[in-house]
Amino acid sequence: MNDLQITYFLALCRYKNFSETARRLYVSQPAVSKQIFSLEEELGVTLFKREYKNIDLTKEGKILQETLEKTVQMIQDAKTRMYRQSHSQEYSLKIGVLQGLDIADLLRPVLQQFMIHYPNISVSLECLSHKKLNSMIRLNELDVILTLSRETRNDKLLKTFDIFSTELAFTVHESHPLYHAEKITTENLKGQSLLVSTDGAKGSSSFINLLQTYYHITDRQFLFLSSLDELISYLTSGAGVAVLSKQKRFSQGHYRQFPLPDVSEVITAAWFYNNFNPARKILLDELKNTDAL
């Protein structure tokens, strides 16, 4: 029994569907089926009852699920205790932040204090797209990601806690006709293009529904772009309006931001359920207890 088999087995226990499990793990369905079949062959038992599209655990499968879940938690606890026993051991902590999140001023003091308190933990931070974050966190290539809560909602393979809320604002370039508007309204948004960056985002539909509900924006008005860089390029050319978090770089100079009343975005920390890096747990404890965020 290897780590990959354990990961696929526990994920299949959660979703009870091969296609959904494969989608959540960013792998093919045959890859999941192969690992489960190999595990059943190795153990000499049937772990799942398969009936058309539905599957359920056998009695043997339930025993294995209960045992592995306890084992996974025990390994996590043991690694954390071992770290606290030996601060001389070197660890690395890889953090991924969603591109476009303006949280540097908030995160910097937390990380500075963290590195002072734990000099033996090497911290690296990358700003990445939705697609990269969603993929790398599942491969444990990142220990924790900071992203939009709507991206992690209902994902049973990720554990999360909300950090803070940020205001959203309609953002326009000085070359756009709404730059000189007193405010953004349902009326003056008619006929305007709304720029949306998808790039692997799973929560885009809920975001679009929110805009349609509050501002009666039609499907035809949305212009879907493949990356944040492409969105900024379109925004700078005056080709449309974007909804972005309130940021310093857009609140002065060639841009203008109009706050969306009563609408905010929750920023969350998320990690893969079987990430056993003790440094990750220590950072999350620091984030939970800080007054900076």
PDB file of C-alpha atoms in Angstrom:
ATOM      1  CA  MET A   1       0.000   0.000   0.000  1.00  0.00           C
ATOM      2  CA  ASN A   2       1.507   3.329  -1.059  1.00  0.00           C
ATOM      3  CA  ASP A   3       0.705   7.010  -0.472  1.00  0.00           C
ATOM      4  CA  LEU A   4      -1.018   7.378  -3.841  1.00  0.00           C
ATOM      5  CA  GLN A   5      -3.348   4.453  -3.143  1.00  0.00           C
ATOM      6  CA  ILE A   6      -4.204   5.893   0.268  1.00  0.00           C
ATOM      7  CA  THR A   7      -4.938   9.333  -1.212  1.00  0.00           C
ATOM      8  CA  TYR A   8      -7.151   7.912  -3.976  1.00  0.00           C
ATOM      9  CA  PHE A   9      -8.928   5.512  -1.614  1.00  0.00           C
ATOM     10  CA  LEU A  10      -9.797   8.173   0.976  1.00  0.00           C
ATOM     11  CA  ALA A  11     -10.892  10.590  -1.750  1.00  0.00           C
ATOM     12  CA  LEU A  12     -13.167   7.929  -3.257  1.00  0.00           C
ATOM     13  CA  CYS A  13     -14.609   7.305   0.209  1.00  0.00           C
ATOM     14  CA  ARG A  14     -15.545  10.993   0.360  1.00  0.00           C
ATOM     15  CA  TYR A  15     -17.056  11.383  -3.103  1.00  0.00           C
ATOM     16  CA  LYS A  16     -18.351   7.841  -3.783  1.00  0.00           C
ATOM     17  CA  ASN A  17     -17.949   8.452  -7.504  1.00  0.00           C
ATOM     18  CA  PHE A  18     -14.929   7.671  -9.697  1.00  0.00           C
ATOM     19  CA  SER A  19     -15.488  10.574 -12.102  1.00  0.00           C
ATOM     20  CA  GLU A  20     -15.895  13.139  -9.332  1.00  0.00           C
ATOM     21  CA  THR A  21     -12.870  11.783  -7.460  1.00  0.00           C
ATOM     22  CA  ALA A  22     -10.730  12.023 -10.592  1.00  0.00           C
ATOM     23  CA  ARG A  23     -11.938  15.570 -11.253  1.00  0.00           C
ATOM     24  CA  ARG A  24     -11.163  16.678  -7.708  1.00  0.00           C
ATOM     25  CA  LEU A  25      -7.685  15.128  -7.844  1.00  0.00           C
ATOM     26  CA  TYR A  26      -6.958  16.522 -11.323  1.00  0.00           C
ATOM     27  CA  VAL A  27      -6.230  13.047 -12.718  1.00  0.00           C
ATOM     28  CA  SER A  28      -7.969  10.718 -15.168  1.00  0.00           C
ATOM     29  CA  GLN A  29     -10.710   8.302 -14.084  1.00  0.00           C
ATOM     30  CA  PRO A  30      -8.697   5.256 -15.275  1.00  0.00           C
ATOM     31  CA  ALA A  31      -5.839   6.371 -13.007  1.00  0.00           C
ATOM     32  CA  VAL A  32      -8.144   6.262  -9.982  1.00  0.00           C
ATOM     33  CA  SER A  33      -9.671   2.923 -11.026  1.00  0.00           C
ATOM     34  CA  LYS A  34      -6.222   1.405 -11.540  1.00  0.00           C
ATOM     35  CA  GLN A  35      -4.989   2.390  -8.071  1.00  0.00           C
ATOM     36  CA  ILE A  36      -8.156   1.153  -6.343  1.00  0.00           C
ATOM     37  CA  PHE A  37      -8.073  -2.153  -8.239  1.00  0.00           C
ATOM     38  CA  SER A  38      -4.381  -2.567  -7.367  1.00  0.00           C
ATOM     39  CA  LEU A  39      -5.150  -1.900  -3.696  1.00  0.00           C
ATOM     40  CA  GLU A  40      -7.967  -4.468  -3.676  1.00  0.00           C
ATOM     41  CA  GLU A  41      -5.675  -7.005  -5.351  1.00  0.00           C
ATOM     42  CA  GLU A  42      -2.957  -6.377  -2.763  1.00  0.00           C
ATOM     43  CA  LEU A  43      -5.343  -6.716   0.194  1.00  0.00           C
ATOM     44  CA  GLY A  44      -7.316  -9.591  -1.304  1.00  0.00           C
ATOM     45  CA  VAL A  45     -10.687  -7.987  -0.542  1.00  0.00           C
ATOM     46  CA  THR A  46     -13.336  -5.922  -2.304  1.00  0.00           C
ATOM     47  CA  LEU A  47     -13.373  -2.405  -0.863  1.00  0.00           C
ATOM     48  CA  PHE A  48     -16.294  -0.923  -2.829  1.00  0.00           C
ATOM     49  CA  LYS A  49     -19.657  -2.221  -3.988  1.00  0.00           C
ATOM     50  CA  ARG A  50     -20.142  -0.988  -7.556  1.00  0.00           C
ATOM     51  CA  GLU A  51     -23.684  -0.529  -8.847  1.00  0.00           C
ATOM     52  CA  TYR A  52     -23.946   1.350 -12.153  1.00  0.00           C
ATOM     53  CA  LYS A  53     -22.689   4.900 -11.364  1.00  0.00           C
ATOM     54  CA  ASN A  54     -23.016   4.556  -7.612  1.00  0.00           C
ATOM     55  CA  ILE A  55     -20.493   2.954  -5.298  1.00  0.00           C
ATOM     56  CA  ASP A  56     -20.493   2.270  -1.584  1.00  0.00           C
ATOM     57  CA  LEU A  57     -17.994   0.887   0.893  1.00  0.00           C
ATOM     58  CA  THR A  58     -18.063  -2.787   1.794  1.00  0.00           C
ATOM     59  CA  LYS A  59     -17.590  -3.798   5.424  1.00  0.00           C
ATOM     60  CA  GLU A  60     -13.904  -4.350   4.677  1.00  0.00           C
ATOM     61  CA  GLY A  61     -13.735  -0.947   3.006  1.00  0.00           C
ATOM     62  CA  LYS A  62     -15.230   0.764   6.057  1.00  0.00           C
ATOM     63  CA  ILE A  63     -12.629  -0.892   8.288  1.00  0.00           C
ATOM     64  CA  LEU A  64      -9.829   0.354   6.029  1.00  0.00           C
ATOM     65  CA  GLN A  65     -11.310   3.862   5.826  1.00  0.00           C
ATOM     66  CA  GLU A  66     -11.581   4.174   9.604  1.00  0.00           C
ATOM     67  CA  THR A  67      -8.056   2.835  10.104  1.00  0.00           C
ATOM     68  CA  LEU A  68      -6.421   5.030   7.465  1.00  0.00           C
ATOM     69  CA  GLU A  69      -8.173   8.210   8.616  1.00  0.00           C
ATOM     70  CA  LYS A  70      -6.932   7.600  12.160  1.00  0.00           C
ATOM     71  CA  THR A  71      -3.452   6.793  10.851  1.00  0.00           C
ATOM     72  CA  VAL A  72      -3.300   9.955   8.740  1.00  0.00           C
ATOM     73  CA  GLN A  73      -4.240  12.061  11.770  1.00  0.00           C
ATOM     74  CA  MET A  74      -1.736  10.231  13.982  1.00  0.00           C
ATOM     75  CA  ILE A  75       1.047  10.898  11.469  1.00  0.00           C
ATOM     76  CA  GLN A  76       0.142  14.594  11.394  1.00  0.00           C
ATOM     77  CA  ASP A  77       0.138  14.810  15.197  1.00  0.00           C
ATOM     78  CA  ALA A  78       3.427  12.904  15.473  1.00  0.00           C
ATOM     79  CA  LYS A  79       5.176  15.173  12.982  1.00  0.00           C
ATOM     80  CA  THR A  80       3.997  18.260  14.813  1.00  0.00           C
ATOM     81  CA  ARG A  81       5.194  16.891  18.172  1.00  0.00           C
ATOM     82  CA  MET A  82       8.548  15.876  16.707  1.00  0.00           C
ATOM     83  CA  TYR A  83       9.018  19.366  15.291  1.00  0.00           C
ATOM     84  CA  ARG A  84       8.361  20.986  18.632  1.00  0.00           C
ATOM     85  CA  GLN A  85      10.829  18.593  20.276  1.00  0.00           C
ATOM     86  CA  SER A  86      13.610  19.510  17.886  1.00  0.00           C
ATOM     87  CA  HIS A  87      13.702  23.120  16.700  1.00  0.00           C
ATOM     88  CA  SER A  88      17.115  22.487  15.166  1.00  0.00           C
ATOM     89  CA  GLN A  89      15.567  20.502  12.335  1.00  0.00           C
ATOM     90  CA  GLU A  90      15.263  22.382   9.051  1.00  0.00           C
ATOM     91  CA  TYR A  91      11.859  22.664   7.343  1.00  0.00           C
ATOM     92  CA  SER A  92      10.582  24.385   4.243  1.00  0.00           C
ATOM     93  CA  LEU A  93       7.151  25.967   3.869  1.00  0.00           C
ATOM     94  CA  LYS A  94       5.718  26.685   0.422  1.00  0.00           C
ATOM     95  CA  ILE A  95       2.900  29.233   0.230  1.00  0.00           C
ATOM     96  CA  GLY A  96       0.822  30.017  -2.849  1.00  0.00           C
ATOM     97  CA  VAL A  97      -1.113  33.288  -3.157  1.00  0.00           C
ATOM     98  CA  LEU A  98      -3.748  33.966  -5.794  1.00  0.00           C
ATOM     99  CA  GLN A  99      -2.560  36.459  -8.390  1.00  0.00           C
ATOM    100  CA  GLY A 100      -4.159  39.855  -7.935  1.00  0.00           C
ATOM    101  CA  LEU A 101      -4.788  39.588  -4.198  1.00  0.00           C
ATOM    102  CA  ASP A 102      -3.494  42.789  -2.624  1.00  0.00           C
ATOM    103  CA  ILE A 103      -2.478  41.311   0.720  1.00  0.00           C
ATOM    104  CA  ALA A 104       1.270  41.995   0.789  1.00  0.00           C
ATOM    105  CA  ASP A 105       0.971  44.754   3.406  1.00  0.00           C
ATOM    106  CA  LEU A 106      -1.105  42.482   5.639  1.00  0.00           C
ATOM    107  CA  LEU A 107       0.915  39.322   5.151  1.00  0.00           C
ATOM    108  CA  ARG A 108       4.410  40.838   5.383  1.00  0.00           C
ATOM    109  CA  PRO A 109       4.444  41.541   9.155  1.00  0.00           C
ATOM    110  CA  VAL A 110       3.027  38.082   9.900  1.00  0.00           C
ATOM    111  CA  LEU A 111       5.727  36.350   7.844  1.00  0.00           C
ATOM    112  CA  GLN A 112       8.463  38.569   9.280  1.00  0.00           C
ATOM    113  CA  GLN A 113       7.506  37.617  12.835  1.00  0.00           C
ATOM    114  CA  PHE A 114       7.120  33.987  11.821  1.00  0.00           C
ATOM    115  CA  MET A 115      10.654  33.834  10.403  1.00  0.00           C
ATOM    116  CA  ILE A 116      12.063  35.513  13.519  1.00  0.00           C
ATOM    117  CA  HIS A 117      10.359  32.993  15.806  1.00  0.00           C
ATOM    118  CA  TYR A 118      11.176  30.000  13.580  1.00  0.00           C
ATOM    119  CA  PRO A 119      14.526  30.688  11.854  1.00  0.00           C
ATOM    120  CA  ASN A 120      14.857  27.008  10.943  1.00  0.00           C
ATOM    121  CA  ILE A 121      11.810  27.182   8.627  1.00  0.00           C
ATOM    122  CA  SER A 122      12.584  28.329   5.100  1.00  0.00           C
ATOM    123  CA  VAL A 123       9.558  30.148   3.640  1.00  0.00           C
ATOM    124  CA  SER A 124       8.896  30.561  -0.087  1.00  0.00           C
ATOM    125  CA  LEU A 125       5.924  32.419  -1.560  1.00  0.00           C
ATOM    126  CA  GLU A 126       4.551  32.362  -5.113  1.00  0.00           C
ATOM    127  CA  CYS A 127       1.727  34.327  -6.731  1.00  0.00           C
ATOM    128  CA  LEU A 128      -0.139  31.930  -9.020  1.00  0.00           C
ATOM    129  CA  SER A 129      -3.315  31.530 -11.069  1.00  0.00           C
ATOM    130  CA  HIS A 130      -6.424  29.641  -9.917  1.00  0.00           C
ATOM    131  CA  LYS A 131      -5.444  26.698 -12.111  1.00  0.00           C
ATOM    132  CA  LYS A 132      -1.916  26.446 -10.705  1.00  0.00           C
ATOM    133  CA  LEU A 133      -3.086  26.765  -7.099  1.00  0.00           C
ATOM    134  CA  ASN A 134      -5.794  24.122  -7.525  1.00  0.00           C
ATOM    135  CA  SER A 135      -3.339  21.684  -9.078  1.00  0.00           C
ATOM    136  CA  MET A 136      -0.253  22.254  -6.911  1.00  0.00           C
ATOM    137  CA  ILE A 137      -2.085  22.105  -3.576  1.00  0.00           C
ATOM    138  CA  ARG A 138      -3.392  18.615  -4.447  1.00  0.00           C
ATOM    139  CA  LEU A 139       0.098  17.402  -5.295  1.00  0.00           C
ATOM    140  CA  ASN A 140       1.456  18.835  -2.023  1.00  0.00           C
ATOM    141  CA  GLU A 141       3.743  21.040  -4.108  1.00  0.00           C
ATOM    142  CA  LEU A 142       2.307  23.846  -1.981  1.00  0.00           C
ATOM    143  CA  ASP A 143       1.696  23.517   1.742  1.00  0.00           C
ATOM    144  CA  VAL A 144      -0.953  26.220   2.004  1.00  0.00           C
ATOM    145  CA  ILE A 145      -2.685  28.584  -0.412  1.00  0.00           C
ATOM    146  CA  LEU A 146      -4.353  31.939   0.158  1.00  0.00           C
ATOM    147  CA  THR A 147      -7.265  32.265  -2.226  1.00  0.00           C
ATOM    148  CA  LEU A 148     -10.940  33.199  -2.555  1.00  0.00           C
ATOM    149  CA  SER A 149     -13.264  31.226  -0.311  1.00  0.00           C
ATOM    150  CA  ARG A 150     -15.637  30.554  -3.220  1.00  0.00           C
ATOM    151  CA  GLU A 151     -12.808  28.565  -4.849  1.00  0.00           C
ATOM    152  CA  THR A 152     -12.606  26.106  -1.953  1.00  0.00           C
ATOM    153  CA  ARG A 153     -16.266  25.918  -0.971  1.00  0.00           C
ATOM    154  CA  ASN A 154     -17.634  22.332  -0.913  1.00  0.00           C
ATOM    155  CA  ASP A 155     -14.217  20.858  -1.751  1.00  0.00           C
ATOM    156  CA  LYS A 156     -13.944  17.945   0.665  1.00  0.00           C
ATOM    157  CA  LEU A 157     -10.261  17.374  -0.114  1.00  0.00           C
ATOM    158  CA  LEU A 158      -9.274  20.769   1.245  1.00  0.00           C
ATOM    159  CA  LYS A 159      -9.290  22.040   4.797  1.00  0.00           C
ATOM    160  CA  THR A 160      -9.777  25.771   5.244  1.00  0.00           C
ATOM    161  CA  PHE A 161     -10.241  28.680   7.550  1.00  0.00           C
ATOM    162  CA  ASP A 162     -11.247  32.223   6.607  1.00  0.00           C
ATOM    163  CA  ILE A 163      -8.644  34.937   7.205  1.00  0.00           C
ATOM    164  CA  PHE A 164     -10.326  38.245   6.368  1.00  0.00           C
ATOM    165  CA  SER A 165     -12.727  40.002   4.017  1.00  0.00           C
ATOM    166  CA  THR A 166     -11.771  42.471   1.304  1.00  0.00           C
ATOM    167  CA  GLU A 167     -13.977  45.027  -0.433  1.00  0.00           C
ATOM    168  CA  LEU A 168     -14.779  44.646  -4.118  1.00  0.00           C
ATOM    169  CA  ALA A 169     -14.890  47.529  -6.562  1.00  0.00           C
ATOM    170  CA  PHE A 170     -15.786  48.208 -10.172  1.00  0.00           C
ATOM    171  CA  THR A 171     -12.455  49.175 -11.723  1.00  0.00           C
ATOM    172  CA  VAL A 172     -12.025  51.276 -14.883  1.00  0.00           C
ATOM    173  CA  HIS A 173      -9.124  52.847 -16.758  1.00  0.00           C
ATOM    174  CA  GLU A 174      -9.065  56.572 -17.527  1.00  0.00           C
ATOM    175  CA  SER A 175      -9.716  55.753 -21.193  1.00  0.00           C
ATOM    176  CA  HIS A 176     -13.092  54.182 -20.327  1.00  0.00           C
ATOM    177  CA  PRO A 177     -16.246  56.377 -20.511  1.00  0.00           C
ATOM    178  CA  LEU A 178     -17.268  55.467 -16.928  1.00  0.00           C
ATOM    179  CA  TYR A 179     -14.003  56.845 -15.485  1.00  0.00           C
ATOM    180  CA  HIS A 180     -15.665  60.233 -14.918  1.00  0.00           C
ATOM    181  CA  ALA A 181     -18.985  58.836 -13.670  1.00  0.00           C
ATOM    182  CA  GLU A 182     -20.221  59.907 -10.251  1.00  0.00           C
ATOM    183  CA  LYS A 183     -20.935  56.270  -9.410  1.00  0.00           C
ATOM    184  CA  ILE A 184     -21.533  52.925 -11.114  1.00  0.00           C
ATOM    185  CA  THR A 185     -25.207  52.024 -11.458  1.00  0.00           C
ATOM    186  CA  THR A 186     -27.330  49.390 -13.135  1.00  0.00           C
ATOM    187  CA  GLU A 187     -28.271  52.000 -15.706  1.00  0.00           C
ATOM    188  CA  ASN A 188     -24.792  53.133 -16.781  1.00  0.00           C
ATOM    189  CA  LEU A 189     -23.535  49.522 -16.856  1.00  0.00           C
ATOM    190  CA  LYS A 190     -25.958  48.689 -19.661  1.00  0.00           C
ATOM    191  CA  GLY A 191     -24.029  47.808 -22.803  1.00  0.00           C
ATOM    192  CA  GLN A 192     -20.664  47.803 -21.025  1.00  0.00           C
ATOM    193  CA  SER A 193     -18.366  44.770 -21.198  1.00  0.00           C
ATOM    194  CA  LEU A 194     -17.612  43.071 -17.870  1.00  0.00           C
ATOM    195  CA  LEU A 195     -14.119  41.559 -17.851  1.00  0.00           C
ATOM    196  CA  VAL A 196     -13.792  38.215 -16.041  1.00  0.00           C
ATOM    197  CA  SER A 197     -10.619  36.157 -15.654  1.00  0.00           C
ATOM    198  CA  THR A 198     -11.345  32.432 -15.349  1.00  0.00           C
ATOM    199  CA  ASP A 199      -8.013  30.553 -15.695  1.00  0.00           C
ATOM    200  CA  GLY A 200      -9.067  27.417 -13.854  1.00  0.00           C
ATOM    201  CA  ALA A 201     -11.351  29.201 -11.395  1.00  0.00           C
ATOM    202  CA  LYS A 202     -14.053  26.959  -9.937  1.00  0.00           C
ATOM    203  CA  GLY A 203     -16.102  29.732  -8.337  1.00  0.00           C
ATOM    204  CA  SER A 204     -16.649  31.915 -11.406  1.00  0.00           C
ATOM    205  CA  SER A 205     -20.303  30.940 -11.828  1.00  0.00           C
ATOM    206  CA  SER A 206     -21.279  32.065  -8.316  1.00  0.00           C
ATOM    207  CA  PHE A 207     -19.425  35.344  -8.855  1.00  0.00           C
ATOM    208  CA  ILE A 208     -21.216  35.936 -12.157  1.00  0.00           C
ATOM    209  CA  ASN A 209     -24.598  35.115 -10.582  1.00  0.00           C
ATOM    210  CA  LEU A 210     -23.887  37.686  -7.881  1.00  0.00           C
ATOM    211  CA  LEU A 211     -23.224  40.424 -10.459  1.00  0.00           C
ATOM    212  CA  GLN A 212     -26.312  39.471 -12.442  1.00  0.00           C
ATOM    213  CA  THR A 213     -28.474  39.559  -9.317  1.00  0.00           C
ATOM    214  CA  TYR A 214     -27.244  42.928  -8.036  1.00  0.00           C
ATOM    215  CA  TYR A 215     -26.659  44.758 -11.327  1.00  0.00           C
ATOM    216  CA  HIS A 216     -28.823  42.910 -13.899  1.00  0.00           C
ATOM    217  CA  ILE A 217     -25.836  42.241 -16.144  1.00  0.00           C
ATOM    218  CA  THR A 218     -26.677  40.019 -19.112  1.00  0.00           C
ATOM    219  CA  ASP A 219     -24.710  36.995 -20.306  1.00  0.00           C
ATOM    220  CA  ARG A 220     -23.679  38.858 -23.455  1.00  0.00           C
ATOM    221  CA  GLN A 221     -21.916  41.552 -21.447  1.00  0.00           C
ATOM    222  CA  PHE A 222     -19.365  39.170 -19.919  1.00  0.00           C
ATOM    223  CA  LEU A 223     -16.007  38.943 -21.658  1.00  0.00           C
ATOM    224  CA  PHE A 224     -14.112  35.890 -20.389  1.00  0.00           C
ATOM    225  CA  LEU A 225     -10.324  36.115 -20.426  1.00  0.00           C
ATOM    226  CA  SER A 226      -7.769  33.381 -19.878  1.00  0.00           C
ATOM    227  CA  SER A 227      -5.554  35.103 -17.310  1.00  0.00           C
ATOM    228  CA  LEU A 228      -5.260  38.071 -14.969  1.00  0.00           C
ATOM    229  CA  ASP A 229      -2.550  39.562 -17.202  1.00  0.00           C
ATOM    230  CA  GLU A 230      -4.929  39.466 -20.160  1.00  0.00           C
ATOM    231  CA  LEU A 231      -7.668  41.062 -18.043  1.00  0.00           C
ATOM    232  CA  ILE A 232      -5.350  43.914 -16.996  1.00  0.00           C
ATOM    233  CA  SER A 233      -4.365  44.411 -20.646  1.00  0.00           C
ATOM    234  CA  TYR A 234      -8.018  44.725 -21.692  1.00  0.00           C
ATOM    235  CA  LEU A 235      -8.746  46.954 -18.694  1.00  0.00           C
ATOM    236  CA  THR A 236      -5.846  49.287 -19.544  1.00  0.00           C
ATOM    237  CA  SER A 237      -7.062  49.618 -23.126  1.00  0.00           C
ATOM    238  CA  GLY A 238     -10.478  50.771 -21.886  1.00  0.00           C
ATOM    239  CA  ALA A 239     -12.185  47.691 -23.336  1.00  0.00           C
ATOM    240  CA  GLY A 240     -14.357  47.053 -20.298  1.00  0.00           C
ATOM    241  CA  VAL A 241     -15.046  47.178 -16.574  1.00  0.00           C
ATOM    242  CA  ALA A 242     -13.545  44.705 -14.104  1.00  0.00           C
ATOM    243  CA  VAL A 243     -14.588  43.796 -10.576  1.00  0.00           C
ATOM    244  CA  LEU A 244     -11.437  43.592  -8.461  1.00  0.00           C
ATOM    245  CA  SER A 245     -10.559  43.874  -4.805  1.00  0.00           C
ATOM    246  CA  LYS A 246      -9.765  47.412  -3.648  1.00  0.00           C
ATOM    247  CA  GLN A 247      -6.042  47.859  -4.284  1.00  0.00           C
ATOM    248  CA  LYS A 248      -3.506  50.664  -4.040  1.00  0.00           C
ATOM    249  CA  ARG A 249      -2.411  50.350  -7.658  1.00  0.00           C
ATOM    250  CA  PHE A 250      -5.974  50.890  -8.896  1.00  0.00           C
ATOM    251  CA  SER A 251      -6.974  53.636  -6.458  1.00  0.00           C
ATOM    252  CA  GLN A 252      -4.733  56.309  -7.961  1.00  0.00           C
ATOM    253  CA  GLY A 253      -3.145  57.398 -11.225  1.00  0.00           C
ATOM    254  CA  HIS A 254      -4.708  56.007 -14.390  1.00  0.00           C
ATOM    255  CA  TYR A 255      -7.445  53.934 -12.732  1.00  0.00           C
ATOM    256  CA  ARG A 256     -10.513  54.556 -10.655  1.00  0.00           C
ATOM    257  CA  GLN A 257     -12.387  52.185  -8.350  1.00  0.00           C
ATOM    258  CA  PHE A 258     -16.068  52.359  -7.388  1.00  0.00           C
ATOM    259  CA  PRO A 259     -16.855  50.223  -4.286  1.00  0.00           C
ATOM    260  CA  LEU A 260     -19.637  47.647  -4.532  1.00  0.00           C
ATOM    261  CA  PRO A 261     -21.848  48.300  -1.491  1.00  0.00           C
ATOM    262  CA  ASP A 262     -22.642  45.261   0.660  1.00  0.00           C
ATOM    263  CA  VAL A 263     -20.481  42.968  -1.498  1.00  0.00           C
ATOM    264  CA  SER A 264     -17.153  41.605  -0.281  1.00  0.00           C
ATOM    265  CA  GLU A 265     -14.787  38.736  -0.997  1.00  0.00           C
ATOM    266  CA  VAL A 266     -13.601  36.369   1.742  1.00  0.00           C
ATOM    267  CA  ILE A 267      -9.938  35.372   1.626  1.00  0.00           C
ATOM    268  CA  THR A 268      -9.251  31.902   2.988  1.00  0.00           C
ATOM    269  CA  ALA A 269      -6.244  29.734   3.800  1.00  0.00           C
ATOM    270  CA  ALA A 270      -6.547  26.221   2.356  1.00  0.00           C
ATOM    271  CA  TRP A 271      -4.436  23.079   2.465  1.00  0.00           C
ATOM    272  CA  PHE A 272      -4.734  19.503   1.220  1.00  0.00           C
ATOM    273  CA  TYR A 273      -6.182  17.189   3.855  1.00  0.00           C
ATOM    274  CA  ASN A 274      -3.138  14.889   3.901  1.00  0.00           C
ATOM    275  CA  ASN A 275      -0.474  17.597   4.072  1.00  0.00           C
ATOM    276  CA  PHE A 276       1.691  16.579   7.028  1.00  0.00           C
ATOM    277  CA  ASN A 277       4.186  19.454   7.043  1.00  0.00           C
ATOM    278  CA  PRO A 278       4.364  20.572  10.705  1.00  0.00           C
ATOM    279  CA  ALA A 279       5.587  24.005   9.598  1.00  0.00           C
ATOM    280  CA  ARG A 280       2.250  24.512   7.835  1.00  0.00           C
ATOM    281  CA  LYS A 281       0.323  23.952  11.061  1.00  0.00           C
ATOM    282  CA  ILE A 282       2.574  26.391  12.928  1.00  0.00           C
ATOM    283  CA  LEU A 283       2.009  29.109  10.310  1.00  0.00           C
ATOM    284  CA  LEU A 284      -1.758  28.582  10.416  1.00  0.00           C
ATOM    285  CA  ASP A 285      -1.721  28.898  14.205  1.00  0.00           C
ATOM    286  CA  GLU A 286       0.165  32.192  13.808  1.00  0.00           C
ATOM    287  CA  LEU A 287      -2.382  33.445  11.269  1.00  0.00           C
ATOM    288  CA  LYS A 288      -5.290  32.508  13.522  1.00  0.00           C
ATOM    289  CA  ASN A 289      -3.807  34.360  16.482  1.00  0.00           C
ATOM    290  CA  THR A 290      -2.524  37.493  14.740  1.00  0.00           C
ATOM    291  CA  ASP A 291      -4.189  40.884  15.001  1.00  0.00           C
ATOM    292  CA  ALA A 292      -2.637  42.055  11.725  1.00  0.00           C
ATOM    293  CA  LEU A 293      -5.231  40.363   9.502  1.00  0.00           C
TER     294      LEU A 293
END
